[in-house]
CSV table of C-alpha atoms and ligand atoms in Angstrom, one decimal:
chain,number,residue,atom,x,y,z
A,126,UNK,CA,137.9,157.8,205.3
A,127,UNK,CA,136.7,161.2,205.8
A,128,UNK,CA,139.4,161.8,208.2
A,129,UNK,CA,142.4,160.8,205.8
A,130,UNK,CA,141.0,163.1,202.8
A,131,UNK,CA,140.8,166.1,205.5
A,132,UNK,CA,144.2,165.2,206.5
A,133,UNK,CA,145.1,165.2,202.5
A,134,UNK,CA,143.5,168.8,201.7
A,135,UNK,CA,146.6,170.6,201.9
A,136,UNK,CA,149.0,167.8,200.5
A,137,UNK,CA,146.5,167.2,196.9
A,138,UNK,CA,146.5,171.0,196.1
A,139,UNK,CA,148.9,171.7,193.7
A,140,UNK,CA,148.4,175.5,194.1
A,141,UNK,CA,149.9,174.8,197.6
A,142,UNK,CA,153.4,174.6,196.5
A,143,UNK,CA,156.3,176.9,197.3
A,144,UNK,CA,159.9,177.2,196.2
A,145,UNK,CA,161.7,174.0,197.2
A,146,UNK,CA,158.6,172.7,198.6
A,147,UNK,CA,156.0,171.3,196.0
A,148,UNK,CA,152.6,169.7,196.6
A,149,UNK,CA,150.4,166.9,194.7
A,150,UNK,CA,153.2,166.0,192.2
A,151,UNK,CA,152.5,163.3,189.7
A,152,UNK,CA,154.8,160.6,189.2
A,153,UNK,CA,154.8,157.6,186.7
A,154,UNK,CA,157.2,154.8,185.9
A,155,UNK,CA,157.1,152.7,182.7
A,156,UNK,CA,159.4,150.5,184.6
A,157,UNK,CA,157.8,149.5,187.9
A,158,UNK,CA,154.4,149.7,185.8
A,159,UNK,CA,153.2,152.4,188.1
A,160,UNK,CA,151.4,156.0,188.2
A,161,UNK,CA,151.2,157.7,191.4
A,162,UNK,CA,151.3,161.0,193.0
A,163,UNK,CA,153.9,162.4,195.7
A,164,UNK,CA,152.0,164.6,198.4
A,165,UNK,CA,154.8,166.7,199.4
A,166,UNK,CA,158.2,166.8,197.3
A,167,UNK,CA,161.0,169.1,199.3
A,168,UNK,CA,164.3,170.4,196.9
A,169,UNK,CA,167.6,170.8,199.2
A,170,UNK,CA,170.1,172.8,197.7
A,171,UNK,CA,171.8,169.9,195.3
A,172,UNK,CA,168.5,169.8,193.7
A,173,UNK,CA,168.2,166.2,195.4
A,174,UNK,CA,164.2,165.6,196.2
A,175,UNK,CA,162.8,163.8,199.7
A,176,UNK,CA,159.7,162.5,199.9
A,177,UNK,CA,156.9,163.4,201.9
A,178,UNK,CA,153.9,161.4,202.6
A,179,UNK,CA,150.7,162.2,204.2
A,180,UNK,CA,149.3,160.1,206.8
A,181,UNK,CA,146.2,160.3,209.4
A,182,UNK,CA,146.6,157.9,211.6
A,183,UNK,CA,145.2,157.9,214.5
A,184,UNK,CA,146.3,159.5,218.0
A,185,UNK,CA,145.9,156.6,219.9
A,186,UNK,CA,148.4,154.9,217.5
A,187,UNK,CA,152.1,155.0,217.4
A,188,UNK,CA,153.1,156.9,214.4
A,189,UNK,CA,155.2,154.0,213.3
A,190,UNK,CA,155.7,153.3,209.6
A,191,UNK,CA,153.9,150.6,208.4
A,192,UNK,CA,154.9,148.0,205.4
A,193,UNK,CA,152.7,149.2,202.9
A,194,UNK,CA,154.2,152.9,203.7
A,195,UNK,CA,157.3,151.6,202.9
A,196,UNK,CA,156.3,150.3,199.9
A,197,UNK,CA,154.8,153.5,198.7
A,198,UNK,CA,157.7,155.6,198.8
A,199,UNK,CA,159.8,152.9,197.2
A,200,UNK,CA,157.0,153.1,194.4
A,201,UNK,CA,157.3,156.4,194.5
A,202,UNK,CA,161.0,156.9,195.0
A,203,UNK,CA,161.3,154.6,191.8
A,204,UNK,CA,159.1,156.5,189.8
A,205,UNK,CA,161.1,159.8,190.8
A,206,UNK,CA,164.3,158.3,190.1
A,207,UNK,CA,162.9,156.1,186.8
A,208,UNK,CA,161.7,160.1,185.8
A,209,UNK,CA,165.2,160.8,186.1
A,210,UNK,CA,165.5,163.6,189.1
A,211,UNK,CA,167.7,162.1,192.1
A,212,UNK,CA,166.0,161.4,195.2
A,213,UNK,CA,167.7,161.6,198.4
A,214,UNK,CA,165.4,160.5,201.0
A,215,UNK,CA,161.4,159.7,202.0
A,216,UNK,CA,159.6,160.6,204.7
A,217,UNK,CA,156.2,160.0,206.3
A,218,UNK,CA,154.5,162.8,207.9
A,219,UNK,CA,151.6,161.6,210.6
A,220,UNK,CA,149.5,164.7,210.8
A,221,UNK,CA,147.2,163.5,213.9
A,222,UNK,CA,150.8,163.2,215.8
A,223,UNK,CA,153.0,166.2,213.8
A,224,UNK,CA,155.4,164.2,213.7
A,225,UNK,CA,157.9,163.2,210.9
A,226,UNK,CA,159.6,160.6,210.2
A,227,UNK,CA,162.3,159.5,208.0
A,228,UNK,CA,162.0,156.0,206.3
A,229,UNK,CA,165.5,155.2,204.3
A,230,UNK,CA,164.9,152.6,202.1
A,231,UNK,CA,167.0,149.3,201.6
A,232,UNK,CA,167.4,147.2,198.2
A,233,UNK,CA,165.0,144.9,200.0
A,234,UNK,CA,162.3,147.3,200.4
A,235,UNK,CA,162.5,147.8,196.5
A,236,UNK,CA,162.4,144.3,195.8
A,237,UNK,CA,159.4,143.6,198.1
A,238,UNK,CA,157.7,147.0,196.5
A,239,UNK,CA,158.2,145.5,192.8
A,240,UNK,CA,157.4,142.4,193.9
A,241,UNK,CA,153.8,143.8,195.1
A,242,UNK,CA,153.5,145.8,191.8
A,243,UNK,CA,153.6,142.1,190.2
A,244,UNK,CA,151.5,140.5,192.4
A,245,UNK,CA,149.1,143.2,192.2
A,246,UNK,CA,149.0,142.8,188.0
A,247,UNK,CA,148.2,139.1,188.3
A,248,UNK,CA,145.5,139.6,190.6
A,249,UNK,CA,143.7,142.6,188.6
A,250,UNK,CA,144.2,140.1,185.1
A,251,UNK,CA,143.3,136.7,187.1
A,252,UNK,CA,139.8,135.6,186.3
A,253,UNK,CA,139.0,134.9,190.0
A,254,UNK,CA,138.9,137.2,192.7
A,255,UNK,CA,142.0,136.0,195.1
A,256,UNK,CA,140.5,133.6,198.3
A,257,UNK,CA,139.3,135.5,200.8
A,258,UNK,CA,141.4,135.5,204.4
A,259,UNK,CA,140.4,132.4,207.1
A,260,UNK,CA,139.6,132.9,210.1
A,261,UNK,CA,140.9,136.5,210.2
A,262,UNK,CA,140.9,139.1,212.8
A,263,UNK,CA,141.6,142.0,210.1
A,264,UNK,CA,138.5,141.0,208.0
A,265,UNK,CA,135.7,142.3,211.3
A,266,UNK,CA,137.3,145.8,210.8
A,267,UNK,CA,137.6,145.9,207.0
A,268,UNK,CA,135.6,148.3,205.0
A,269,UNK,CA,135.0,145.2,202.5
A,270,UNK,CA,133.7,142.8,204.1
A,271,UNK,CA,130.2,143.1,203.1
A,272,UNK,CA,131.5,143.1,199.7
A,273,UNK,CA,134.2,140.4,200.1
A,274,UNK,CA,131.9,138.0,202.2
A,275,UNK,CA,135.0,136.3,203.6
A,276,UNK,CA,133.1,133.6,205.9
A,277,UNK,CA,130.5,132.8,202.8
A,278,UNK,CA,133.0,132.6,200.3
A,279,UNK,CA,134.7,129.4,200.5
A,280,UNK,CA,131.5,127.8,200.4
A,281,UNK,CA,130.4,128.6,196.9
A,282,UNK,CA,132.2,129.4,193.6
A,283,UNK,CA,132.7,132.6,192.6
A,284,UNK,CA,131.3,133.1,189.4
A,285,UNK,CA,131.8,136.9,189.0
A,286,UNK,CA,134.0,139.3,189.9
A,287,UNK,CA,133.0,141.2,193.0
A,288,UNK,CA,133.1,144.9,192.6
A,289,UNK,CA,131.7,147.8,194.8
A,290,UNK,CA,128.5,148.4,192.7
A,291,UNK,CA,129.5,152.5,193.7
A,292,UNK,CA,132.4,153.0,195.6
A,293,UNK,CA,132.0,156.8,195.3
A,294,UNK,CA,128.8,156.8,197.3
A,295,UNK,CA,129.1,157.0,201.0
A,296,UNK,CA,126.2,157.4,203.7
A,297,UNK,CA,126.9,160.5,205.5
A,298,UNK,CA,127.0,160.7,209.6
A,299,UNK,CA,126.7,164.3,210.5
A,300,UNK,CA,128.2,164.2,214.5
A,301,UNK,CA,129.3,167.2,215.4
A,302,UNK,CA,127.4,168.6,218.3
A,303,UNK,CA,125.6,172.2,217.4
A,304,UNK,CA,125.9,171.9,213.1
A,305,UNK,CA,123.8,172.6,211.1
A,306,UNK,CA,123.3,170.5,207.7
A,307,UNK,CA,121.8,172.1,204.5
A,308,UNK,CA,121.4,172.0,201.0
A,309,UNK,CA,123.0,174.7,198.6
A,310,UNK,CA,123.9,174.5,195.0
A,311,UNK,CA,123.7,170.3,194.7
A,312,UNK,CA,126.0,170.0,197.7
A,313,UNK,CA,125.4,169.1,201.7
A,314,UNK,CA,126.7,171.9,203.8
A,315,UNK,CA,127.6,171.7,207.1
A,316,UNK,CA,128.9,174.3,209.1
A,317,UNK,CA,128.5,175.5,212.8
A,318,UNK,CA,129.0,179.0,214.7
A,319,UNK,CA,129.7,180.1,211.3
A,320,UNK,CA,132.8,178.1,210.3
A,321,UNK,CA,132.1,175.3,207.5
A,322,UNK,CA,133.4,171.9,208.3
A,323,UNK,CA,132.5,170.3,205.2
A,324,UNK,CA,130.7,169.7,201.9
A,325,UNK,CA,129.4,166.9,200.1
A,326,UNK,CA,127.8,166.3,196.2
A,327,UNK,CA,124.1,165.3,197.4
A,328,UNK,CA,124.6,162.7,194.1
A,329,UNK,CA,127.5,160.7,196.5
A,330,UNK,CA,125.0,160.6,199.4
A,331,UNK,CA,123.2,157.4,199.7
A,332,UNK,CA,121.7,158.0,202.9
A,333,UNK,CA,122.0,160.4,206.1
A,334,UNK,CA,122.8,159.5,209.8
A,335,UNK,CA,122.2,162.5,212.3
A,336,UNK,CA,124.3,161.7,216.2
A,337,UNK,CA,122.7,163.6,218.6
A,338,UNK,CA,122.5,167.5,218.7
A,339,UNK,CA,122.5,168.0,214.8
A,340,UNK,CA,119.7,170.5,212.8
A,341,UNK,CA,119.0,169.9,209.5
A,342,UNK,CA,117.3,171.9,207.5
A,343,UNK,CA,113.7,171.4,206.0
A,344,UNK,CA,115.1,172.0,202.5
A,345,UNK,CA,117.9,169.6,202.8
A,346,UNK,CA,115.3,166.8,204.4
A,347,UNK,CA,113.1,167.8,201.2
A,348,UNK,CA,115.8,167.1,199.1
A,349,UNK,CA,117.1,163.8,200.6
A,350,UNK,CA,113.7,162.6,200.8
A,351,UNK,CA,112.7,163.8,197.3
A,352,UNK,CA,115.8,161.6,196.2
A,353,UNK,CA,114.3,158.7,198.0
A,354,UNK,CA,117.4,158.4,200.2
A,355,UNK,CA,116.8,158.1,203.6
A,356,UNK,CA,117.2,160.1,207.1
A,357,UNK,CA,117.7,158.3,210.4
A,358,UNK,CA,118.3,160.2,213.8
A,359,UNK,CA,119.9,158.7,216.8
A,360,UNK,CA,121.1,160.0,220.1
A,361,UNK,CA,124.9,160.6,220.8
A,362,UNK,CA,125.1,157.2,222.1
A,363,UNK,CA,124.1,155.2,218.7
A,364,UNK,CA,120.7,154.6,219.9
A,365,UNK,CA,118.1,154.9,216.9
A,366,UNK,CA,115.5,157.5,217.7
A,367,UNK,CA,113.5,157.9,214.2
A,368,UNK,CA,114.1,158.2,210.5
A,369,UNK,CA,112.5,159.5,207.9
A,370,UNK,CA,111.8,158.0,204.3
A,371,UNK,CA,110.1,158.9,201.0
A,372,UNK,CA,106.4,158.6,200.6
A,373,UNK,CA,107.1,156.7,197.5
A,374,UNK,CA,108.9,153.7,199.2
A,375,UNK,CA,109.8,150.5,196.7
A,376,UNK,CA,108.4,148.2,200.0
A,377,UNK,CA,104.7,147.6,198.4
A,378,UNK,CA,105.4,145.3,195.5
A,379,UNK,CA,107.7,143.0,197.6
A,380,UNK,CA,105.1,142.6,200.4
A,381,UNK,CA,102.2,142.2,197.8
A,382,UNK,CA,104.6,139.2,196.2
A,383,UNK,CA,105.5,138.0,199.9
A,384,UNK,CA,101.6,137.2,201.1
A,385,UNK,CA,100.9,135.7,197.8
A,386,UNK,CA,104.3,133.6,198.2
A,387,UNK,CA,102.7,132.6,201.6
A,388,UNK,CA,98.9,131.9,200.2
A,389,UNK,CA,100.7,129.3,198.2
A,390,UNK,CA,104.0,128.1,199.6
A,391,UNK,CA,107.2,128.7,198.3
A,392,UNK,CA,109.8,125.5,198.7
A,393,UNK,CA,112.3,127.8,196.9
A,394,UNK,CA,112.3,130.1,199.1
A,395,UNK,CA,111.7,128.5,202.6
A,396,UNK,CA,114.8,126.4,201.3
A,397,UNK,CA,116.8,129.6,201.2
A,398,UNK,CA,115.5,130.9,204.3
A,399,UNK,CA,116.9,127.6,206.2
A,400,UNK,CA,120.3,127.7,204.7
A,401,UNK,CA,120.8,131.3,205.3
A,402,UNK,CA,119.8,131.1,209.0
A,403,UNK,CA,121.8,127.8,209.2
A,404,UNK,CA,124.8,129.4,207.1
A,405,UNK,CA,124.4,132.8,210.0
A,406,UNK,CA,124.5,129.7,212.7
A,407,UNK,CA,127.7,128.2,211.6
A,408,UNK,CA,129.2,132.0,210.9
A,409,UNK,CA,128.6,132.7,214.5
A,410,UNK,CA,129.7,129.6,215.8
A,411,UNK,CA,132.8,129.3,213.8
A,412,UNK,CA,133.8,133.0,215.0
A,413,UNK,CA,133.3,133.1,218.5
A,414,UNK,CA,132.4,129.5,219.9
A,415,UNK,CA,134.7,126.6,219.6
A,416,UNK,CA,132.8,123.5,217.8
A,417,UNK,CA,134.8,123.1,214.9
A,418,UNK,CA,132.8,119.5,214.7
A,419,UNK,CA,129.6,121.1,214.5
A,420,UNK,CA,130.9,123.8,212.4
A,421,UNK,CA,131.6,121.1,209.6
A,422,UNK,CA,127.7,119.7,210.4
A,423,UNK,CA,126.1,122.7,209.9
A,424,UNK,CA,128.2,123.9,206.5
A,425,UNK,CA,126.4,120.0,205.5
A,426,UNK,CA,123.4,120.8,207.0
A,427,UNK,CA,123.5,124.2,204.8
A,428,UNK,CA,123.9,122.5,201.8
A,429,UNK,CA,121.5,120.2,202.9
A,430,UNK,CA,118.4,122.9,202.7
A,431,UNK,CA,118.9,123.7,199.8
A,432,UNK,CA,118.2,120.6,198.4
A,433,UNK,CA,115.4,119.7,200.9
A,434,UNK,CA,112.8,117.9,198.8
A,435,UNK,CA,110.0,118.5,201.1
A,436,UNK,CA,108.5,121.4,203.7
A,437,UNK,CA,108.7,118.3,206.3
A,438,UNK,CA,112.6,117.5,205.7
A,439,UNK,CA,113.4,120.9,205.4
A,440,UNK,CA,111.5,121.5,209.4
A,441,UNK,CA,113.9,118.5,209.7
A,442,UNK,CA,117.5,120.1,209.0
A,443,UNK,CA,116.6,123.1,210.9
A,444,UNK,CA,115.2,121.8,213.8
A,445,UNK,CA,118.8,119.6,214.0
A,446,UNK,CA,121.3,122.7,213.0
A,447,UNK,CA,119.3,124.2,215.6
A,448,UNK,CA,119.8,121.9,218.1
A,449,UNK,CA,123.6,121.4,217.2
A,450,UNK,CA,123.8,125.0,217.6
A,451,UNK,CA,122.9,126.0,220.6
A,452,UNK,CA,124.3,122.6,221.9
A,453,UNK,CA,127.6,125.2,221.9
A,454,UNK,CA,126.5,128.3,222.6
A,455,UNK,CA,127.8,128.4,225.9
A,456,UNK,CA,131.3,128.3,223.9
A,457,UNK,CA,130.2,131.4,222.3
A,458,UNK,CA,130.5,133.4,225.7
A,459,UNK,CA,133.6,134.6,227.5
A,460,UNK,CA,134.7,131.7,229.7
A,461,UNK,CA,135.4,134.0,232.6
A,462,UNK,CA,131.8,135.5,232.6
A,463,UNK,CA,130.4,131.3,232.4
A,464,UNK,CA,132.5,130.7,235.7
A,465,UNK,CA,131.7,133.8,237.5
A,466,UNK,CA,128.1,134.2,236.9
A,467,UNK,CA,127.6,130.1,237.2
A,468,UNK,CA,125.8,130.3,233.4
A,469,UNK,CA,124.0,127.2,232.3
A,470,UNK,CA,122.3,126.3,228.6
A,471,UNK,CA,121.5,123.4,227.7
A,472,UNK,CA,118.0,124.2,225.7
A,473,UNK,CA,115.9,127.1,224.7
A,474,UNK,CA,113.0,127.4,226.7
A,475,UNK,CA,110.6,130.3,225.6
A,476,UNK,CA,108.1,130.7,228.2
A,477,UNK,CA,109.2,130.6,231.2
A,478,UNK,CA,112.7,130.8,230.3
A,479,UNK,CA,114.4,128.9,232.9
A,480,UNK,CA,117.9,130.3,232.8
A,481,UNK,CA,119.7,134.0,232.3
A,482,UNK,CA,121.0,132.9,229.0
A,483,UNK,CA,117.4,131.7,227.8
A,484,UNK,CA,115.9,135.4,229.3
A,485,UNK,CA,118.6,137.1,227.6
A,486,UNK,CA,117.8,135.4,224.1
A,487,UNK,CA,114.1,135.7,224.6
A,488,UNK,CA,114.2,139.5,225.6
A,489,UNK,CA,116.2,140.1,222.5
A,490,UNK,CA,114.1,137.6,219.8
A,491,UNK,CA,111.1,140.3,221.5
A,492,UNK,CA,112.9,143.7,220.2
A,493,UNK,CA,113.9,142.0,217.3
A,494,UNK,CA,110.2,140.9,217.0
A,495,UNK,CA,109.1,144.7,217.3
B,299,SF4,S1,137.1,141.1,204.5
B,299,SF4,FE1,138.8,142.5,204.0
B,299,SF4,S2,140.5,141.7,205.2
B,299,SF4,FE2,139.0,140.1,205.1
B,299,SF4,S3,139.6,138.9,203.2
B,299,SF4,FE3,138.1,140.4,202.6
B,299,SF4,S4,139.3,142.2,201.9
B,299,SF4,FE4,140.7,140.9,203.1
């Protein structure tokens, strides 16, 4: 995201412009029902305007022009035109490649671009959020999916609408190798070797990351901490080295209620604990194994737990999703490795674990364990 507002700078500064070339200019169309804003608008000689657009994509990408590009300067082409000022073309700029190109537009591509503007309406007035994708490869790279939930969705009603509780607030990964981090007037600073690569409103900061070689300083740490936002540092790599977090953590009240919720028992909750580690069972399973059979058995057995009348019936359905579950696991791993390496599961087996699958599970239930 970072990387496509960088991109933008130039393009959302008005004061940018220059004769025949103008920056950030708003558009809006009572017709198509839109508002938008043009990054770059270029004037040839007849007066006649072309459409640029800003894009980041990145290098290892084709700069090709995408549907939803094409939809955005019909939007905005319609809205120029519907403002009454002729437009004579559109173009995409990719600004990782520096390269242009031109994207005429065809009565289709308006129709599909209205079309959207339509669809979009009835989604925003609908009372239900629209079903989630199935089975989707786009949904493990979206930004949304902790928010959309697609794999948990379809098995419980939405009764609210899901929104990002913030949107504006982002957790901030500082990478670039010899920074420095710091806090000035309410804003994150980074800058290294004296150049400033960016700043940040500490109020949009919900937490810091630091990769590898990054100082920050003891007044910004303050600051975060004093915030109660928290600070972890890894290595280059990924691999979590420390953190820090406030004195004043909001951890003690939930473990106080957690022993007492153990003195006693807690049916409620070991009921939810079952059908969220069965639910997790059938997720994985559904993704990357192939037992759509026990898939089905453990969405039942899911439903199942949380209706468990007893502590007994409930050790019951998740010794049996358990068993149905790694009953397939084997499907879960790439067939090639299975052959090559000669892999075999049938059961766990904790101590000793007598296969490289059951060492492999064991070793990691220990780390997780840490
Ligand atoms: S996770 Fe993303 S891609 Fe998948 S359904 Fe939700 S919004 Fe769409």
């Amino acid at each position: 995201m970072e990387i496509g507002t960088q991109a933008h700078t130039p393009a959302d500064d008005p004061t940018g412009s220059r004769a025949r070339r103008y920056r950030a200019v708003d558009v809006i169309s009572h017709d198509l029902g839109v508002t938008g804003r043009c990054d770059t608008v270029e004037l040839d000689e007849n007066a006649a305007m072309t459409i640029v657009e800003h894009k980041a994509t990145p290098v290892r990408h084709r700069p090709e022009v995408t549907e939803p590009m094409r939809i955005q300067v019909a939007l905005l082409a319609g809205a120029l035109a519907d403002m009454g000022y002729p437009v004579s073309g559109q173009a995409i700029y990719f600004t990782n490649h520096h390269t242009r190109v031109d994207v005429p537009l065809t009565p289709a591509d308006r129709a599909l671009a209205r079309d959207m503007v339509a669809a979009t309406a009835r989604t925003l007035a609908a009372e239900q959020a629209p079903p989630p994708l199935e089975d989707d490869r786009r949904c493990s790279r979206c930004s949304h999916i902790s928010v959309c939930l697609p794999d948990e969705r379809p098995l419980t009603l939405v009764t609210r609408r899901i929104v990002v509780a913030d949107p504006d607030t982002q957790v901030l990964h500082l990478a670039t190798p010899g920074s420095r981090a710091y806090v000035t007037r309410g804003r994150i600073e980074v800058s290294k070797s004296g150049e400033k690569l960016g700043t940040f409103p500490i109020e949009r900061v919900q937490g810091v990351v630091v990769h590898g070689n990054v100082d920050l300083s003891g007044g910004l740490i303050r600051e975060l901490l004093w915030r109660s936002l928290s600070v972890v540092w890894c290595t280059s790599s990924g691999r979590v080295t420390g953190w820090a977090r406030a004195a004043q953590g909001p951890n003690g009240g939930p473990r106080l209620l957690q022993h007492v919720a153990s003195q006693h028992g807690r049916i409620d909750l070991a009921r939810q604990f079952v059908a969220t580690k069965v639910a997790n069972q059938a997720t994985l399973l559904r993704r990357h194994g192939d037992a759509p059979t026990a898939v089905t058995r453990l969405r039942e057995l899911q439903r199942e737990a949380l209706d468990s009348p007893s502590l007994t019936n409930l050790f019951g359905i998740e010794g049996d999703a358990a068993a149905r579950y790694f009953a397939h696991f084997l499907t879960m791993l790439r067939p090639k490795v299975v052959a090559t390496e000669g892999l075999t599961f049938s059961t766990q087996t904790r101590r000793p674990a007598r296969d490289p699958i059951n060492a492999a599970l064991n070793f990691l239930l220990r780390s997780a364990d840490r």
